[in-house]
PDB file of C-alpha atoms in Angstrom:
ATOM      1  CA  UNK A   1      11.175  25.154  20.407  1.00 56.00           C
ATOM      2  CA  UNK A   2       8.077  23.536  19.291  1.00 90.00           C
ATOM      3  CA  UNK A   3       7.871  20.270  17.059  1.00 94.00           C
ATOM      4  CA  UNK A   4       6.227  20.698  13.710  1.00 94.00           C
ATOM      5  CA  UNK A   5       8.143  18.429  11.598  1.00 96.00           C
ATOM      6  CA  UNK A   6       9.115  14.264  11.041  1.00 97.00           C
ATOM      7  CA  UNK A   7      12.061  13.936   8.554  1.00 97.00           C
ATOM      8  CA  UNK A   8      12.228  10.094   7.678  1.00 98.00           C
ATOM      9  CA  UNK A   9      15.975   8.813   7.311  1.00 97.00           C
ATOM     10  CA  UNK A  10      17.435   5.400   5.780  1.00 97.00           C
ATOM     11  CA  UNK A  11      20.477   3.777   7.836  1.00 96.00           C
ATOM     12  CA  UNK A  12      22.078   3.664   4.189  1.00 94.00           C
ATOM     13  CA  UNK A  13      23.035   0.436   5.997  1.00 94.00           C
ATOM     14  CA  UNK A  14      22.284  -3.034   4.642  1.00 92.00           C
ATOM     15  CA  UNK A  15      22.604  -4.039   8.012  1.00 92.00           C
ATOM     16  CA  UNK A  16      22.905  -1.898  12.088  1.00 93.00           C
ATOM     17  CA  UNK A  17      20.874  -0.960  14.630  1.00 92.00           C
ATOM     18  CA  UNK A  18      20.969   2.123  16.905  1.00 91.00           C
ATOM     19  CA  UNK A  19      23.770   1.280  18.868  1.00 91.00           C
ATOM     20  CA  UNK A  20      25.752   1.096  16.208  1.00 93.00           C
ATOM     21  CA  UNK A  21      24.690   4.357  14.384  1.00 93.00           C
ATOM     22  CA  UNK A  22      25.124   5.923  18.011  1.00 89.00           C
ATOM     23  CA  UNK A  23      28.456   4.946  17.671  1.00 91.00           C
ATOM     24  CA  UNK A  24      29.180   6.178  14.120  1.00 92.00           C
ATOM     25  CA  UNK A  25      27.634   9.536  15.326  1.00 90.00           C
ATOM     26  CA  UNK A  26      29.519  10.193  18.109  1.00 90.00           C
ATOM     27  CA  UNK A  27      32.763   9.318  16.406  1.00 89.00           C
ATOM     28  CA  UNK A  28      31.567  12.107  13.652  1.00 89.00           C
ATOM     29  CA  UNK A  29      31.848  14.594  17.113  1.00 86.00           C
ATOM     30  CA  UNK A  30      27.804  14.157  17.486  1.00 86.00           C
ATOM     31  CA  UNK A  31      27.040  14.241  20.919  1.00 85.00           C
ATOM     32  CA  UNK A  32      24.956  11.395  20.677  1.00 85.00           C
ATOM     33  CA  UNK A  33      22.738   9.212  17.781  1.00 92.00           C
ATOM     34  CA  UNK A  34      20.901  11.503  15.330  1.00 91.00           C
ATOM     35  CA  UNK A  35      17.319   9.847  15.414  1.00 95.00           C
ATOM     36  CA  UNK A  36      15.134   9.935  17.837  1.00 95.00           C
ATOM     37  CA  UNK A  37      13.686   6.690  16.588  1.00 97.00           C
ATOM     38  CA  UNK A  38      14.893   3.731  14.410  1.00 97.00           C
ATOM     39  CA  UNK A  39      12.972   1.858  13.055  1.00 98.00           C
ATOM     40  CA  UNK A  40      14.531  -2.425  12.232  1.00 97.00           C
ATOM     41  CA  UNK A  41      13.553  -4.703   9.269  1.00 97.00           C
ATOM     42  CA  UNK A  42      11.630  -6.469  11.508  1.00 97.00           C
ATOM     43  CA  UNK A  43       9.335  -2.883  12.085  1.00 98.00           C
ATOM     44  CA  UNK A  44      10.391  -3.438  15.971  1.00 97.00           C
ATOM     45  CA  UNK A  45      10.757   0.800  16.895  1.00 98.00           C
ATOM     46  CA  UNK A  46      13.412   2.027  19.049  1.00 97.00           C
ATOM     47  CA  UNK A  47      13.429   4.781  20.949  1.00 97.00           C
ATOM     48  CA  UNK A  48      16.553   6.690  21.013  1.00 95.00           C
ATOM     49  CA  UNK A  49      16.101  10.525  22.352  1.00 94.00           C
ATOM     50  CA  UNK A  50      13.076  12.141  24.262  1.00 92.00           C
ATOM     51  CA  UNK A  51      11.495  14.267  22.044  1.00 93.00           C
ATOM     52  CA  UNK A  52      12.726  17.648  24.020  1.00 91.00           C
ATOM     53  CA  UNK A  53      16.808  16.101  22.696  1.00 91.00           C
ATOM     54  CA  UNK A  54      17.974  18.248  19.832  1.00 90.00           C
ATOM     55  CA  UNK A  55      19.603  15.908  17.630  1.00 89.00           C
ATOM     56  CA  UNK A  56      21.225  16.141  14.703  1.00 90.00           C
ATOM     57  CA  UNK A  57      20.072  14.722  11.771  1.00 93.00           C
ATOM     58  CA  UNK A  58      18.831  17.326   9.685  1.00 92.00           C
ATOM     59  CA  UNK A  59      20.795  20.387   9.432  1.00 91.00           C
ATOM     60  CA  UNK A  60      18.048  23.085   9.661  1.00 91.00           C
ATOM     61  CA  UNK A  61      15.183  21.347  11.120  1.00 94.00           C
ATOM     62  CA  UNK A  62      16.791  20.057  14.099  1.00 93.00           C
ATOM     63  CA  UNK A  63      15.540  22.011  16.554  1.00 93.00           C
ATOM     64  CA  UNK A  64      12.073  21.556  15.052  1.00 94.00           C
ATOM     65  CA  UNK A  65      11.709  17.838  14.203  1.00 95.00           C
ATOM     66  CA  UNK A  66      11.840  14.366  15.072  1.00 97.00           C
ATOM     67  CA  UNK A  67      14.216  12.336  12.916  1.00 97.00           C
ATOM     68  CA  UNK A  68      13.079   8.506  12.415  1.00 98.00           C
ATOM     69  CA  UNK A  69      15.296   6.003  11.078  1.00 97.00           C
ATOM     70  CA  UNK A  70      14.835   3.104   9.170  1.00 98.00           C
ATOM     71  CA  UNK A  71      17.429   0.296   8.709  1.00 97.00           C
ATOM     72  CA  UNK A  72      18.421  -0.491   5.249  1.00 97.00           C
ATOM     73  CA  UNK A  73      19.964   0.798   2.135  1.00 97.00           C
ATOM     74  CA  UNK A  74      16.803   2.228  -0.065  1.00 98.00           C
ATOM     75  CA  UNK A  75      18.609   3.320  -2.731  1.00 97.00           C
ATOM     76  CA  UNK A  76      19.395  -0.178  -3.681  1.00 97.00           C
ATOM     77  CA  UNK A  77      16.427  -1.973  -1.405  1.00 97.00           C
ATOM     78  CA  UNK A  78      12.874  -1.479  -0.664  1.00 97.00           C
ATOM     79  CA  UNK A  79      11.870  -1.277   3.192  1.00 97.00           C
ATOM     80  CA  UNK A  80       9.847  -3.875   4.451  1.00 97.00           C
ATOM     81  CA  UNK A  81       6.238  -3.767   4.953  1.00 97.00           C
ATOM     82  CA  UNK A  82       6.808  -4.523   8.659  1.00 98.00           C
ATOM     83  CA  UNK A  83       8.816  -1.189   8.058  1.00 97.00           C
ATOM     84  CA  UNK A  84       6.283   0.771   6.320  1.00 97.00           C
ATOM     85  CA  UNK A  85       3.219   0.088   8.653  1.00 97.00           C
ATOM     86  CA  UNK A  86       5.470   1.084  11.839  1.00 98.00           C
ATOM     87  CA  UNK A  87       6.615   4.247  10.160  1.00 98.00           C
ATOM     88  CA  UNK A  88       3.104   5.007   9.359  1.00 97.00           C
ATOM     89  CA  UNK A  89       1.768   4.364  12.555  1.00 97.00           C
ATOM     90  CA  UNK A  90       4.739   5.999  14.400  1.00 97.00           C
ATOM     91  CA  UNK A  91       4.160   9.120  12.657  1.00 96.00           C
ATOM     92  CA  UNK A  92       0.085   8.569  13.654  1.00 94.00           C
ATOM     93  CA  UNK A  93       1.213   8.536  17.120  1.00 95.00           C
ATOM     94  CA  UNK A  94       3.748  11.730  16.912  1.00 95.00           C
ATOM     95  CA  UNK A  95       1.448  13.636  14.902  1.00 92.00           C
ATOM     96  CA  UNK A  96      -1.468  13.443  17.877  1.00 91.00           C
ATOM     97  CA  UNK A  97       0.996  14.111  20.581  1.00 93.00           C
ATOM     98  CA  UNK A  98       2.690  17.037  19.044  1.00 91.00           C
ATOM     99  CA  UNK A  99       2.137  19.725  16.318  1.00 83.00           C
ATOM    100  CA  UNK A 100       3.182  17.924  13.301  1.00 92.00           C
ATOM    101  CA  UNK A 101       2.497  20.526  10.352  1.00 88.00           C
ATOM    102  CA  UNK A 102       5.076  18.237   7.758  1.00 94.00           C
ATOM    103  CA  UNK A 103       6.720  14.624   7.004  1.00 96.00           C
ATOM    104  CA  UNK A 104       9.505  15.025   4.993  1.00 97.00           C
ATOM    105  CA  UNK A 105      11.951  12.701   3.621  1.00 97.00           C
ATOM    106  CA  UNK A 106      15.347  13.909   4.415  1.00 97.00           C
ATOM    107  CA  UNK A 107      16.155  14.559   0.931  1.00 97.00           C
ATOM    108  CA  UNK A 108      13.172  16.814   1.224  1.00 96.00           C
ATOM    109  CA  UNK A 109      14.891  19.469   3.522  1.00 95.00           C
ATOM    110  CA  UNK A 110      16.173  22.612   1.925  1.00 93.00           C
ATOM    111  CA  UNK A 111      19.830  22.524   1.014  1.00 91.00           C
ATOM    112  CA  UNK A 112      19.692  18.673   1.960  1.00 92.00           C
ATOM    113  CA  UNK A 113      22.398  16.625  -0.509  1.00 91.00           C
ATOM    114  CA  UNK A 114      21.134  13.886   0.193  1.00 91.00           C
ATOM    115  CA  UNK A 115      18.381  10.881  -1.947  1.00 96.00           C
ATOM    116  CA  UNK A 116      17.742  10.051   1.781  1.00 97.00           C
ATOM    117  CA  UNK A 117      15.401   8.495   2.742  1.00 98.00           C
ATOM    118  CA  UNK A 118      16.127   6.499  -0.733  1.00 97.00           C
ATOM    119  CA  UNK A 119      15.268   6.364  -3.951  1.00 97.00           C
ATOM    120  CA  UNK A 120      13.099   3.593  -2.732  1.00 97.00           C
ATOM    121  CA  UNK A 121      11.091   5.398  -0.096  1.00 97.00           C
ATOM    122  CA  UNK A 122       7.694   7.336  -1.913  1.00 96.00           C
ATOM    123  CA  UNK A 123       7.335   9.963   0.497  1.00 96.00           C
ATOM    124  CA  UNK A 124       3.988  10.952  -1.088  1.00 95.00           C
ATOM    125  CA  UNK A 125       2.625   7.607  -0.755  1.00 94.00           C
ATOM    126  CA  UNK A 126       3.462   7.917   3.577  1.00 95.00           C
ATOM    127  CA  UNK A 127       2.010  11.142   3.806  1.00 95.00           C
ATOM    128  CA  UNK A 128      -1.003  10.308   1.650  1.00 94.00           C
ATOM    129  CA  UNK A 129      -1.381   7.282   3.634  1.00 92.00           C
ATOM    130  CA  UNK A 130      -0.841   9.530   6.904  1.00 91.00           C
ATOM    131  CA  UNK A 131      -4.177  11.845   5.107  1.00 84.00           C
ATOM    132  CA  UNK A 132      -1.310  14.699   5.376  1.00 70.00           C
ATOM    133  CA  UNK A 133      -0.403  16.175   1.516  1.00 56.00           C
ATOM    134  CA  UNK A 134       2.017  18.815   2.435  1.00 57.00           C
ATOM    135  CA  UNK A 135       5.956  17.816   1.914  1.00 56.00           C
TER     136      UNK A 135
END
């Protein structure tokens, strides 16, 4: 299946790192951590699947998008800048090497539930940022 989509996630963590959202995921029955990236406070990225890894993190869209994480709770935070400008240049990167059509904020994804990435997180201000306009 081809990549066309990012969805951007929050931890909805004050606090964690991928090992430890690996963890929560595969006690949930995941077979492993739902992002292929996660992003820290600190905008240090780690990279948690190959792109070719199905993951779970966005019911729908998983077989057609990259999920990126970033650490933090952004319904009561903001993200960091260091957050912001790795996110944004992140998504530069993915967007040359595959067929990104969309960035969407997880709460962005039909039937989502969800205020992820946060209420903090202005989705339209990343894409305009990324020169993309289409949610």
């Amino acid at each position: 299946t081809s990549i066309d989509t990012i969805v951007v996630h929050h931890s909805a963590t004050k606090q964690g790192d991928a090992r430890a959202f690996a963890r929560y995921h595969v006690g949930q029955g995941w077979p492993g951590i739902g992002y292929h990236y996660v992003i820290d406070k600190s905008g240090r990225v780690f990279k948690c699947n190959t792109a070719a890894t199905i993951s779970y993190h966005a019911s729908g869209y998983n077989s057609r998008s990259l999920g990126i994480c970033l650490v933090g709770n952004f319904d009561e935070e903001r993200p960091t800048e260091a957050q912001m400008g790795a996110l944004v240049e992140l998504c530069r990167e993915l967007a040359q090497a595959y067929s990104i059509r969309q960035v969407l904020g997880h709460r962005e994804v039909p039937g989502a539930k969800k205020s992820c990435p946060g209420v903090n997180v202005d989705m339209q201000e990343i894409r305009q940022k990324l020169g993309t306009k289409t949610a």
